[in-house]
mmCIF file of C-alpha atoms in Angstrom:
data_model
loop_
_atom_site.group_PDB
_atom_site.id
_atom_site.type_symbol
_atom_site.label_atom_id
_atom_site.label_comp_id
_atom_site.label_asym_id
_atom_site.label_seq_id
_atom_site.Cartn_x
_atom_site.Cartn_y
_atom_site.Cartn_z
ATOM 1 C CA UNK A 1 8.852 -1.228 -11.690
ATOM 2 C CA UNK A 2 7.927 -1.210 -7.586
ATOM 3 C CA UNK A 3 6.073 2.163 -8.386
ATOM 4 C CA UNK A 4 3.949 -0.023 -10.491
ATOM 5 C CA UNK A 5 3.763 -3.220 -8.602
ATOM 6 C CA UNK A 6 4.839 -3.397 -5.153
ATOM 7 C CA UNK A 7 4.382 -7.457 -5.392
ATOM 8 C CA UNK A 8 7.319 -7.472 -7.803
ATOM 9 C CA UNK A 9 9.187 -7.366 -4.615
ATOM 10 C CA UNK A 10 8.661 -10.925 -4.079
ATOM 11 C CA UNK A 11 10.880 -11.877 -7.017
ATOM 12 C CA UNK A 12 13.923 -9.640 -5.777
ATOM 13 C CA UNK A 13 17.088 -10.811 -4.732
ATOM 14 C CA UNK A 14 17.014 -10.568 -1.009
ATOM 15 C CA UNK A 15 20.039 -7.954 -0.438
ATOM 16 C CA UNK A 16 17.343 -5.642 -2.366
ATOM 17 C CA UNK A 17 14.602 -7.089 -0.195
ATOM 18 C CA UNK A 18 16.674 -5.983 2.831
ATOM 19 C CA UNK A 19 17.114 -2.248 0.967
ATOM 20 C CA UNK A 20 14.860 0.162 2.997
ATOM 21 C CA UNK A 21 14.153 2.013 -0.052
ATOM 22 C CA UNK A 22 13.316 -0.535 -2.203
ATOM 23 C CA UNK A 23 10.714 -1.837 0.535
ATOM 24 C CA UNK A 24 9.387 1.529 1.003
ATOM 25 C CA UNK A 25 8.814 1.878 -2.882
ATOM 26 C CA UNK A 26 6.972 -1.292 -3.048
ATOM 27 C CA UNK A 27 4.997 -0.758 0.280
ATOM 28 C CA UNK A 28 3.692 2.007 -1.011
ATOM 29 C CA UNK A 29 2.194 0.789 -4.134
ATOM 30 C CA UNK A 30 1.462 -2.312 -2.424
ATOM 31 C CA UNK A 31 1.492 -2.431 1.645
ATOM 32 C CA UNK A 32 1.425 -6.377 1.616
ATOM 33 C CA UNK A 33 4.345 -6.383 -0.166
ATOM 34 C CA UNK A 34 5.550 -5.998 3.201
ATOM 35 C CA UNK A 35 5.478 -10.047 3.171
ATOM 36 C CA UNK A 36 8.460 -10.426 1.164
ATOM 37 C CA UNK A 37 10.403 -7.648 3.012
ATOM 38 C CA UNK A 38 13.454 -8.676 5.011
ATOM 39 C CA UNK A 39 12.461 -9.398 8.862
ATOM 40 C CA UNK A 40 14.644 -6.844 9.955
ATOM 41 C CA UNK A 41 12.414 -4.582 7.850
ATOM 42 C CA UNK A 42 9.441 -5.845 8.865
ATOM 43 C CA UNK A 43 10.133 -4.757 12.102
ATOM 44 C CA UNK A 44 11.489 -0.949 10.972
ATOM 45 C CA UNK A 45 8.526 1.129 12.231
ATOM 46 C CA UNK A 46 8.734 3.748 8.789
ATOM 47 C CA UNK A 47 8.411 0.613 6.256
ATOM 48 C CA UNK A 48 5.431 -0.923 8.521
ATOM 49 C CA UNK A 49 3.607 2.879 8.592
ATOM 50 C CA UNK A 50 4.378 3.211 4.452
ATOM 51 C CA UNK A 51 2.478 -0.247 4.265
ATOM 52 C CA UNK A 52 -0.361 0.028 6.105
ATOM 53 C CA UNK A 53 -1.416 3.829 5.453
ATOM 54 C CA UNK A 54 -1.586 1.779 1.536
ATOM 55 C CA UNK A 55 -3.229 -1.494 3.068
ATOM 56 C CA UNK A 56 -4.168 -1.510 6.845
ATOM 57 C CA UNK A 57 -4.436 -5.709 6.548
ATOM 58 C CA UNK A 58 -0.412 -5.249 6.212
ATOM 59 C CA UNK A 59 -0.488 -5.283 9.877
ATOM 60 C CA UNK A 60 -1.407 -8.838 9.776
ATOM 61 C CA UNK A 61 2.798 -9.153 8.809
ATOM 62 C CA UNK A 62 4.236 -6.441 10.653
ATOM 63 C CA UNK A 63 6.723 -7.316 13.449
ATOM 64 C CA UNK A 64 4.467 -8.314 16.675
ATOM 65 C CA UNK A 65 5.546 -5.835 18.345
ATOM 66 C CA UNK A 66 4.658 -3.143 15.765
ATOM 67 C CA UNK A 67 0.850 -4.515 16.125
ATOM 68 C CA UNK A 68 1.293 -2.866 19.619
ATOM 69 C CA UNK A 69 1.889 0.368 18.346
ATOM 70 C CA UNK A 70 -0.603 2.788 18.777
ATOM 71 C CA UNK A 71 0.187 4.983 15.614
ATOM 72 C CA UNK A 72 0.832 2.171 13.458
ATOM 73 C CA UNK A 73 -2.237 0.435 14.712
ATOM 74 C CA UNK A 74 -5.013 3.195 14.609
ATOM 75 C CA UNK A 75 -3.396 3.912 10.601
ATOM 76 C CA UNK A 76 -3.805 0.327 9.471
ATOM 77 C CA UNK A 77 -7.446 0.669 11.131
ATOM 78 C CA UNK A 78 -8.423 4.122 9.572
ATOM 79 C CA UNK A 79 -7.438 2.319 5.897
ATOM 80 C CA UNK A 80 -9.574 -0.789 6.837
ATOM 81 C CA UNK A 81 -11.255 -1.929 9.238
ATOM 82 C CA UNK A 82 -10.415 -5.064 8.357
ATOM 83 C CA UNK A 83 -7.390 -4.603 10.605
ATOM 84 C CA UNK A 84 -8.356 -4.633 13.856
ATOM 85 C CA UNK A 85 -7.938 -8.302 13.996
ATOM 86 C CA UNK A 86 -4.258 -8.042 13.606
ATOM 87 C CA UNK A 87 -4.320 -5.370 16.251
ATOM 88 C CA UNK A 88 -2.598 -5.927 19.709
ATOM 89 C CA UNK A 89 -5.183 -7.701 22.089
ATOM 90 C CA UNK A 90 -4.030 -5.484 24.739
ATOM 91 C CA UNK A 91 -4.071 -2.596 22.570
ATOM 92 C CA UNK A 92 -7.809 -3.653 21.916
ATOM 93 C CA UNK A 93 -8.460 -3.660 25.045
ATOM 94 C CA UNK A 94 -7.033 0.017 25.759
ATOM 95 C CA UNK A 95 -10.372 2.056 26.065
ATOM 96 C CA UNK A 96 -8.083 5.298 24.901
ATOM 97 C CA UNK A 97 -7.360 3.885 21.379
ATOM 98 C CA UNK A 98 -10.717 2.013 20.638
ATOM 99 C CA UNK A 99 -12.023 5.822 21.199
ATOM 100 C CA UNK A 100 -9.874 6.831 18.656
ATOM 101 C CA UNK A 101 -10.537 4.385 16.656
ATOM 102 C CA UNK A 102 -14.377 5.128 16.568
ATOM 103 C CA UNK A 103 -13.948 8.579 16.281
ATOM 104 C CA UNK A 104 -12.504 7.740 12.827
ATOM 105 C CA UNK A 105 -14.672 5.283 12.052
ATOM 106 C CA UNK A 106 -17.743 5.139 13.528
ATOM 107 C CA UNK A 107 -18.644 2.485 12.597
ATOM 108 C CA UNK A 108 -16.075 0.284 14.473
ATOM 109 C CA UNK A 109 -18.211 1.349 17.604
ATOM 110 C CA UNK A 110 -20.133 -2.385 17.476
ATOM 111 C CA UNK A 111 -16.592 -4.216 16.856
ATOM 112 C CA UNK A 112 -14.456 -2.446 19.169
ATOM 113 C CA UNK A 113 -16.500 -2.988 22.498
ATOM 114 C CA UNK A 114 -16.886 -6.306 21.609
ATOM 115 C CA UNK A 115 -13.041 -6.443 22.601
#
């Protein structure tokens, strides 16, 4: 059923919502479905990857210290560019990834020297 609707996740009891597998099944249908994850999992960096390469705004409930992640970061921001609000402000401010983020999205350019 996660395959189908990652949201179903939500409804779980939560020793499944604390089963990586079942978070990483309904991440990837659904990368906010990272919201009803356990916190522990919010904070594993495989499960936060799986849910933003499907929705980059799932960085808005990954771990805080997972928003500082460069990989997981520039991934969330290459699937929208919505993301870069729930980005790291110091990692905003790091010339090096704001590059990289332009370079896949050139049209970030405006947005990320605002920052």
């Amino acid at each position: 059923m996660l395959q189908l609707d990652g949201s179903l996740l939500q409804h779980l009891p939560q020793e499944l919502r604390c089963d990586r597998d079942v978070v990483t099944t309904a991440v990837q249908q659904n990368g906010r479905a990272i919201l009803w994850a356990s916190g522990s999992l919010k904070q594993d960096v495989s499960v936060a990857v799986e849910a933003v390469k499907q929705d980059g705004t799932a960085l808005q409930v990954v771990s805080e210290v997972l928003k500082s992640f460069r990989n997981i970061a520039l991934e969330a921001v290459r699937q929208n560019s919505d993301a870069w609000q729930f980005v790291d402000k110091h990692l905003r401010g790091d010339v090096d990834f704001a590059i990289a983020v332009v370079q896949n999205n050139p049209e970030m350019a405006e947005v990320a020297a605002e920052d």
